[in-house]
XYZ file of C-alpha atoms in Angstrom:
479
model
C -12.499 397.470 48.554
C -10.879 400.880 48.466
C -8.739 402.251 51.104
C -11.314 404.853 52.218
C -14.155 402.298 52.238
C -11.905 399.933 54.530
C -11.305 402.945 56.976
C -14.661 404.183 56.814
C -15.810 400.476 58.021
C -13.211 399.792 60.768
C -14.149 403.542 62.257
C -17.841 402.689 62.351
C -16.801 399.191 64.281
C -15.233 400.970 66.519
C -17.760 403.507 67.487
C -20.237 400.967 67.438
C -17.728 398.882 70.244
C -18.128 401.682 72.185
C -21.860 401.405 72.251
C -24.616 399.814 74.562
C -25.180 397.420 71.574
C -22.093 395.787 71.556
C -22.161 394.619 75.552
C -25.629 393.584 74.912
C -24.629 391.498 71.657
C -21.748 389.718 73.147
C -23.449 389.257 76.087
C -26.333 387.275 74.801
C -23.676 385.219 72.477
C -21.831 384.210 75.462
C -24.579 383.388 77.359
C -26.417 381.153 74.482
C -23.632 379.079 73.853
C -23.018 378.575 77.705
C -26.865 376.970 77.177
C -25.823 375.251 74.075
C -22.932 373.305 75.402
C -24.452 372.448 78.818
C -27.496 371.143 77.111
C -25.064 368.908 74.626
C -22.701 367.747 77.352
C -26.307 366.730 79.791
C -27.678 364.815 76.785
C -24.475 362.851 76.232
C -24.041 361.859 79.700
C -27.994 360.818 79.965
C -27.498 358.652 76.572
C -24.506 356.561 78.281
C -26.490 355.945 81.096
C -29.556 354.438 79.802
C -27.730 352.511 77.329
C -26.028 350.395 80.194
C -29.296 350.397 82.788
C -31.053 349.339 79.570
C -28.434 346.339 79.215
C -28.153 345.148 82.577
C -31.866 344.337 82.685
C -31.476 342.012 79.436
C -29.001 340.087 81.005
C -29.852 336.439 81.830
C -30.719 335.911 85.820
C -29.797 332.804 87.461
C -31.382 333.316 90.506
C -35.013 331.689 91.283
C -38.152 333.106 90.633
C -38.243 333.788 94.373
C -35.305 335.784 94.781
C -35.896 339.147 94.371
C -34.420 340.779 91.256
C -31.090 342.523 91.544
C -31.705 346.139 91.265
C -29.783 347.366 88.138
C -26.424 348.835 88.261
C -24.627 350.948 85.991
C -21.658 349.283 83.611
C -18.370 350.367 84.289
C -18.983 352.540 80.969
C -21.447 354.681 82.693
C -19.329 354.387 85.874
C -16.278 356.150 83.662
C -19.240 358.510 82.684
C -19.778 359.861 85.735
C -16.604 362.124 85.587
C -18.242 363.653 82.350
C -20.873 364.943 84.564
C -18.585 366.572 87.405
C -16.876 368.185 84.818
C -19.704 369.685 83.091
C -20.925 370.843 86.548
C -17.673 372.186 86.916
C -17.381 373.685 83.759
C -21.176 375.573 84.440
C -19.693 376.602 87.339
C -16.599 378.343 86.181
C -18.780 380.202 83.049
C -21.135 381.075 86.030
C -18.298 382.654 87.886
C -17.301 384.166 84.497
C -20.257 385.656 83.426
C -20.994 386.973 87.248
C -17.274 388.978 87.036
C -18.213 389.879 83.684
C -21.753 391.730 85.066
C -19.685 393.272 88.422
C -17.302 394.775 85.641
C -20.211 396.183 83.873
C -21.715 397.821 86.737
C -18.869 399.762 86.604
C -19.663 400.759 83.387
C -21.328 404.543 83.231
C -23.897 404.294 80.547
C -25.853 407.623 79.595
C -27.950 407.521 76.770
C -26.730 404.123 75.115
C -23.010 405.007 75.597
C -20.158 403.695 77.545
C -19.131 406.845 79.347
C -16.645 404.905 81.444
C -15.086 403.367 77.868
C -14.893 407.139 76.863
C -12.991 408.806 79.605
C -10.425 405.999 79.164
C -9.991 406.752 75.104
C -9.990 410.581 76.604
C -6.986 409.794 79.336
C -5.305 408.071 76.171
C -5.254 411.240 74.597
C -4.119 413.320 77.264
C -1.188 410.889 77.906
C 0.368 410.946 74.645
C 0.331 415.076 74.572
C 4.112 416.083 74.872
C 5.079 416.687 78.241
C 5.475 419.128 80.452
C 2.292 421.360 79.083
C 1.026 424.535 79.476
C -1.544 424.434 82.316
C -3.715 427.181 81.619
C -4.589 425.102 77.858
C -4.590 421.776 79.601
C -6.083 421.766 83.142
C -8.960 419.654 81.968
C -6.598 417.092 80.770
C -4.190 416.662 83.514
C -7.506 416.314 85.555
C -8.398 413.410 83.463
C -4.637 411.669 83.873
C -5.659 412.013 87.535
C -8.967 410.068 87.284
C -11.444 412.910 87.455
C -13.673 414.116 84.554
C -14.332 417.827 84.701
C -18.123 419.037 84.180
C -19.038 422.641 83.861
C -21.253 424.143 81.349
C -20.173 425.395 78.356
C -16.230 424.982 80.104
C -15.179 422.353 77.984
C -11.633 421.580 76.387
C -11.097 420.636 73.191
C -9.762 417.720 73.318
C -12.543 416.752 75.692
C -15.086 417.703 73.222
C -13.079 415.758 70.654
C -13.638 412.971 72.408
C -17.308 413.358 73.850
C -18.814 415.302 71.941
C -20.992 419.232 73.500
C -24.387 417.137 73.732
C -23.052 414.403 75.728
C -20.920 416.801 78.309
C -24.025 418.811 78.375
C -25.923 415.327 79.465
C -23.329 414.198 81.973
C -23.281 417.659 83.745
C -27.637 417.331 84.055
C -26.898 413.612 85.117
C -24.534 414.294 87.467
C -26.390 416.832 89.243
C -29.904 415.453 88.840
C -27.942 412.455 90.916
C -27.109 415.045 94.008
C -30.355 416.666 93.775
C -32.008 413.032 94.193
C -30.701 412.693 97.556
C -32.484 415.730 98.650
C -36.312 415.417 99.612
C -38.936 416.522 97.305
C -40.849 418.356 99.839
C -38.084 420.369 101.022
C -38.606 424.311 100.413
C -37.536 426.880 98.527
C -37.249 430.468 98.668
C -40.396 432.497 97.649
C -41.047 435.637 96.244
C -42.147 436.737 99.484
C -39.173 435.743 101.316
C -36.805 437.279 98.467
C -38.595 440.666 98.725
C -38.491 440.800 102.620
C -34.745 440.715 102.169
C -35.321 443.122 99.918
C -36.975 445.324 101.633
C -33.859 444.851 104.516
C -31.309 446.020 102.002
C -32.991 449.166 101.129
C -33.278 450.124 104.644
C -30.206 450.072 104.752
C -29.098 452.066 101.470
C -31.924 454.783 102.760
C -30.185 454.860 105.834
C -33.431 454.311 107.983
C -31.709 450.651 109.289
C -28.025 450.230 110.468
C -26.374 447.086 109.579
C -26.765 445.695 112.908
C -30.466 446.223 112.917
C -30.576 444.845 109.492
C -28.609 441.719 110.770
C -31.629 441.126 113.688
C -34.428 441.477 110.967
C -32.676 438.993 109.035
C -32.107 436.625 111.871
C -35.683 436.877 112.802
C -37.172 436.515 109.021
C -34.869 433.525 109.589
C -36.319 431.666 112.550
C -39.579 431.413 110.574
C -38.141 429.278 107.935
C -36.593 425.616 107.747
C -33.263 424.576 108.785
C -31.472 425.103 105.413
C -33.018 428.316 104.121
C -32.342 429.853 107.243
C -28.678 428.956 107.081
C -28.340 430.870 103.930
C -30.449 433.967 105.696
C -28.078 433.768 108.469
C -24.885 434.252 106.491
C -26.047 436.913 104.843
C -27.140 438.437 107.999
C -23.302 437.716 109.478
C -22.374 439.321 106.261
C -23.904 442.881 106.478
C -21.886 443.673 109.601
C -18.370 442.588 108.123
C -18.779 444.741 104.618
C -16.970 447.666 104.580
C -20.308 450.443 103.345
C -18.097 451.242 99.846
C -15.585 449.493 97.875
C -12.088 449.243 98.778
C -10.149 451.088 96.043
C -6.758 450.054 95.664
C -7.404 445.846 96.017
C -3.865 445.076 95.931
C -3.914 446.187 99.813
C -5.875 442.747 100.269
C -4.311 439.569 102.149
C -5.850 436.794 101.731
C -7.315 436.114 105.458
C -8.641 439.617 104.686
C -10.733 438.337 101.823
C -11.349 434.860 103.666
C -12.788 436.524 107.166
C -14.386 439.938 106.051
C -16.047 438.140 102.991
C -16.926 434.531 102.658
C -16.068 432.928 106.375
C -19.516 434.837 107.357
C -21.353 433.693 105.001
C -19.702 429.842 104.447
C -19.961 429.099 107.979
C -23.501 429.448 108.092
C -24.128 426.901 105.151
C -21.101 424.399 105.508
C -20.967 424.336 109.264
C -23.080 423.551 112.200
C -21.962 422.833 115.853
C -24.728 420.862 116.853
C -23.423 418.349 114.450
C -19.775 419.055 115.011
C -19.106 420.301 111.229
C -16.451 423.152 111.064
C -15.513 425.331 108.738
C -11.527 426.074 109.534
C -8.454 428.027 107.225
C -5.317 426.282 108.284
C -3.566 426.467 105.203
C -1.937 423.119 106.644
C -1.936 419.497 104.763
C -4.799 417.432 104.705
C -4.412 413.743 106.601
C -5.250 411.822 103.655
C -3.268 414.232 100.874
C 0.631 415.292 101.850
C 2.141 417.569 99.811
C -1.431 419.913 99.447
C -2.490 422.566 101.950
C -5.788 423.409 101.251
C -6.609 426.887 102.057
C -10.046 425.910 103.918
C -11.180 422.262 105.191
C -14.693 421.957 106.054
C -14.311 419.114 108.713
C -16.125 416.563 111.437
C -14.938 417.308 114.676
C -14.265 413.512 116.890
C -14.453 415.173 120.504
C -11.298 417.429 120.911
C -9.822 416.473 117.731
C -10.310 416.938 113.681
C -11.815 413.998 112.137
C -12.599 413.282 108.096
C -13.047 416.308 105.721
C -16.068 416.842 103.950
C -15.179 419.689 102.144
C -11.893 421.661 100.860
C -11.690 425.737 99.563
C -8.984 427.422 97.894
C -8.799 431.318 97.804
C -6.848 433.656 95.294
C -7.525 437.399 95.713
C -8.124 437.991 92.072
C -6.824 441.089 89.981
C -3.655 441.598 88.707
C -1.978 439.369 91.161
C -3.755 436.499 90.156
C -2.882 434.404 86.684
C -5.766 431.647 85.385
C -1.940 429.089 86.148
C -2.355 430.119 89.754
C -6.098 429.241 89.549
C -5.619 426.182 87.535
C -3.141 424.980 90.143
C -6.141 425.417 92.462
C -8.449 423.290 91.060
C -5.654 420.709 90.223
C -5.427 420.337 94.039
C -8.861 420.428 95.248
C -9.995 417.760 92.173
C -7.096 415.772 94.298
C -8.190 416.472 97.859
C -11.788 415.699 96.549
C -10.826 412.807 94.969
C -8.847 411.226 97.999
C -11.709 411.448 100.167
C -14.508 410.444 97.835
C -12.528 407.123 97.383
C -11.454 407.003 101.468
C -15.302 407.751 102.920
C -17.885 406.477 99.686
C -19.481 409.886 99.663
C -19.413 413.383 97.477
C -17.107 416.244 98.886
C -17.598 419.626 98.005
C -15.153 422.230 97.282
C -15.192 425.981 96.625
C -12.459 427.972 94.826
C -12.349 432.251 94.960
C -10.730 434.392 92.823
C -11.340 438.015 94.538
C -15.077 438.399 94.542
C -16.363 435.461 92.455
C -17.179 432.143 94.076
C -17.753 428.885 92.532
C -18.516 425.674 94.153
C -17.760 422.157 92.934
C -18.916 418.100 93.756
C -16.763 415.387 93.388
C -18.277 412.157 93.000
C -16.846 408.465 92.504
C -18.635 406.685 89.292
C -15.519 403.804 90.284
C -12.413 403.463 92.433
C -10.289 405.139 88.867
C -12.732 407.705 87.633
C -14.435 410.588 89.542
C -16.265 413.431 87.864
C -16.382 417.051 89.344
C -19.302 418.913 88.407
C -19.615 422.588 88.890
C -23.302 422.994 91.148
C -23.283 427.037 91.976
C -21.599 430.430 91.120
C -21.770 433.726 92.446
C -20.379 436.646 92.907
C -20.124 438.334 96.642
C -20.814 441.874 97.085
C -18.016 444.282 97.814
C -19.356 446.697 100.288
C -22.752 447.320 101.452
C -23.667 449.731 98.701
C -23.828 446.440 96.103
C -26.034 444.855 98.245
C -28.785 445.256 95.717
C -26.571 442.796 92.598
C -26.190 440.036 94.988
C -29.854 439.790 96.540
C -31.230 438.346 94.172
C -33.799 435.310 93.313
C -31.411 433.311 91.383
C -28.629 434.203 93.896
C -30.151 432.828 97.226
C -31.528 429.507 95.426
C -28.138 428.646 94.361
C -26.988 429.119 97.959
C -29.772 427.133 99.022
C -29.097 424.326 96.411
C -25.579 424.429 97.568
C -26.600 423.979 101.081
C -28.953 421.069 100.476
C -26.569 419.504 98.688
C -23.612 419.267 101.437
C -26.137 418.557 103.687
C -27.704 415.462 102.269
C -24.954 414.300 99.783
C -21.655 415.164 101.717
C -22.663 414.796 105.569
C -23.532 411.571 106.507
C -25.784 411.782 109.542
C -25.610 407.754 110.458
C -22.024 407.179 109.819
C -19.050 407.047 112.997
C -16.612 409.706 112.408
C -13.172 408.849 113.716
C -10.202 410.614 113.478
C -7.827 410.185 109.919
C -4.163 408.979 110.376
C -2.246 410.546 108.251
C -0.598 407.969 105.458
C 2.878 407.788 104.719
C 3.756 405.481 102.440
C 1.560 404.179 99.362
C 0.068 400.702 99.600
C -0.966 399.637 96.009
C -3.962 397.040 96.068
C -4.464 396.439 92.203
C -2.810 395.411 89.009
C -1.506 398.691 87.203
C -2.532 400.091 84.083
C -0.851 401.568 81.353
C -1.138 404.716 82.306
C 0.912 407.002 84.266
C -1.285 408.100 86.552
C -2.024 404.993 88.254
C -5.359 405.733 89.853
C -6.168 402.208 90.020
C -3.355 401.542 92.540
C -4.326 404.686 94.251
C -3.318 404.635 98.171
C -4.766 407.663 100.518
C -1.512 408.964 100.887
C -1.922 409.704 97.046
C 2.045 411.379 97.095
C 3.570 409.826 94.469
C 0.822 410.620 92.163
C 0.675 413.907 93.370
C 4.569 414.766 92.706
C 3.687 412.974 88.735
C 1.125 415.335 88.005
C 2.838 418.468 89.031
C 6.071 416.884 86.816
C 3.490 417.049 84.158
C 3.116 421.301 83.759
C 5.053 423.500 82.574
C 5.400 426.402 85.199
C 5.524 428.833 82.769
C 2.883 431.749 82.630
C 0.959 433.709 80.290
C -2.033 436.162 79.794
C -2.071 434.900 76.676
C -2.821 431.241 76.652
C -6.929 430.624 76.701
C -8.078 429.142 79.273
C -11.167 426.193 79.433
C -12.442 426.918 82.790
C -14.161 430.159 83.591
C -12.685 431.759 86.821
């Protein structure tokens, strides 16, 4: 067989290894010879044992015709037999115990369309391990994401090596699967904005651009449209409501005179308040630009968090902020997401439930869920984008149809997949020192000895980039 025809062959096994097919096959081989030896060990043991019953009845009796007959007993042969059967039992046992770890290991298994997702990301961390080190950051974000556990998921935002690995159809699928798994938690009867409700905003804008409605009369017709509707659309009519009275009527010219509380109050605290918090149910949206409990080393630039009486309890949500323009590079911005895919990751594996984060750069806004497939892969899948309006006069791009649905799908979202109603909020000691609780793996990034403190991994990653900058370098992710 030639060269060629040998590779060919051992490259087909091992795509095929990677399939449903092969857990199935292997499976079913186990599990029949499991049968087949039980069934020849049983039919052993029964043979001994009616042997010697069978021989202790032909023995001659001395005893009278009215003694009663001695009730058979087994030989010392089937006495020594005995053990045989204990051990089989034992040995049933022990496959049963197998073959049960065996399933638990498959469940964590992430199988879309006949493939071994979960077998994939680990061939993809493999490749993202053995690129030289440090790397670019702007080239490689997606990979030093994967190193860390989480699998990035945005459409038509993926690397190359990624792609290498997964192929566009499949990233494509996972992105659909991954949000069609959010969007189950969400009732089916819950509503969504009409044509009639987008036009009565509508309408509200160009009042305003006609100057026959000042912004604070706008904001009251929008907060009254808004106590006609359900809880969640009227959240999003609410923060645009907040949002007409904090625009300034035309674009700031020279942008570099932003700060960034500038950009975080005037423009998206009015209108993220309204969708990510609620004080009837303690949820607050706060900018500390201070370390999370369960992350040291990060300082998030917003933490959407549970308040426990007077004090801040879990997060549910995390937001970095860059004002965009020439004092922003896509590094800076990839740093961002590096940290919130940590954050988010911390807390998926510390509380069991999606967190959602949102990352700025000037006036575009683009919100993210992490989710935990196991406790050493995450995925974080890109669920909304928009851009905000500058000033009043640009009212008319961002009221739109497909603009206030996203906000709304955002909303539902946090509220049914992030916020858990039923659950006791207490407040998060911070962690100091890392506590590993399972055998390592070979890769540096450790994520199955992952402790909440997360440090050490932290500091590994960052090790990992080079801090160099440059316009030039393409970037995966659209900012």
């Amino acid at each position: 067989m030639s060269e060629a025809e040998q590779s060919r062959l051992l490259q087909e096994f091992e795509n095929w290894c990677l399939t449903l097919d092969c857990t199935v096959f292997w499976k079913e081989r186990k599990r029949k010879y499991a049968l087949e030896t039980a069934a020849s060990n049983c039919s052993e043991v029964i043979d001994k044992m009616l042997v010697s019953d069978s021989q202790g009845l032909l023995e001659p009796q001395d005893q009278t015709s009215t003694e009663e007959l001695p009730t058979p007993r087994p030989t010392q042969e089937a006495t020594a037999s005995q053990p045989i059967a204990t051990t089989t039992t034992a040995d049933l046992d022990q496959e049963h115990a197998n073959t049960r770890q065996k399933s638990n290991n498959e469940e964590k298994h992430w199988i879309i369309d006949g493939n071994d997702i979960t077998s994939l990301f680990l061939k993809y961390r493999h490749q993202a391990d053995i690129l030289p080190k440090p790397v670019p950051l702007e080239s490689n974000i997606q990979e030093i994401l994967a190193l860390s556990g989480v699998l990035f998921l945005a459409n038509e935002q993926h690397s190359d090596c990624k792609m290498a690995v997964f192929g566009e159809q499949m990233l494509n699928n996972l992105l659909k699967s991954q949000i069609q798994t959010l969007l189950s938690k969400v009732p089916h009867d819950t509503p969504n904005f009409t044509n009639d409700d987008f036009m009565e905003m509508v309408n509200v804008v160009s009042a305003i651009d006609e100057e026959d409605m000042s912004p604070k009369s706008a904001k009251l017709r929008l907060l009254t449209l808004a106590t006609s509707m359900d809880q969640f659309k009227s959240n999003v009519v609410e923060g645009i409501a907040d949002l007409l009275v904090k625009l300034p009527l035309d674009p700031i010219a020279d942008k570099n005179q932003f700060g960034e509380i500038d950009v975080q109050t005037r423009y998206y605290d009015p209108l993220l308040s309204s969708i990510v918090a609620d004080t009837k149910r303690k949820v607050v949206l706060r900018w500390p630009n201070k370390e999370d409990t369960l992350t040291t080393g990060i300082r998030p630039d917003a933490i959407v968090s549970i308040l426990v009486q007077r004090a801040f309890g879990q997060s549910l949500g995390f937001g970095e902020v860059k004002l965009g323009g020439d004092n922003t590079t896509n590094h800076s911005l990839c740093l961002d997401t590096l940290k919130l895919a940590v954050l988010s990751r911390n807390s998926v594996l510390k509380y069991g439930h999606p967190i959602l984060t949102f990352q700025v750069n000037g006036f575009q806004l683009v919100f993210y869920m992490t989710q935990m497939i196991h406790n050493s892969f995450f995925t974080m899948a890109e669920i909304g984008r928009i851009t905000l309006p500058e000033a009043l006069s640009c009212l008319h791009s961002f009221i739109t149809l497909k603009n206030i649905r996203t906000l709304l799908r955002v909303t539902l979202l946090f509220w049914h997949c992030c916020y858990q109603a039923d659950s006791s909020p207490s407040v998060v000691a911070p962690v100091s020192t890392p506590s590993p609780t399972s055998p390592k793996v070979a890769y540096p990034i450790d994520t199955s000895t992952f402790s909440p403190s997360a440090s050490p991994h932290t500091t590994q990653l960052f090790q990992m980039i080079n801090n160099t900058t440059s316009k030039h370098r393409d970037c995966s992710i659209q900012y």
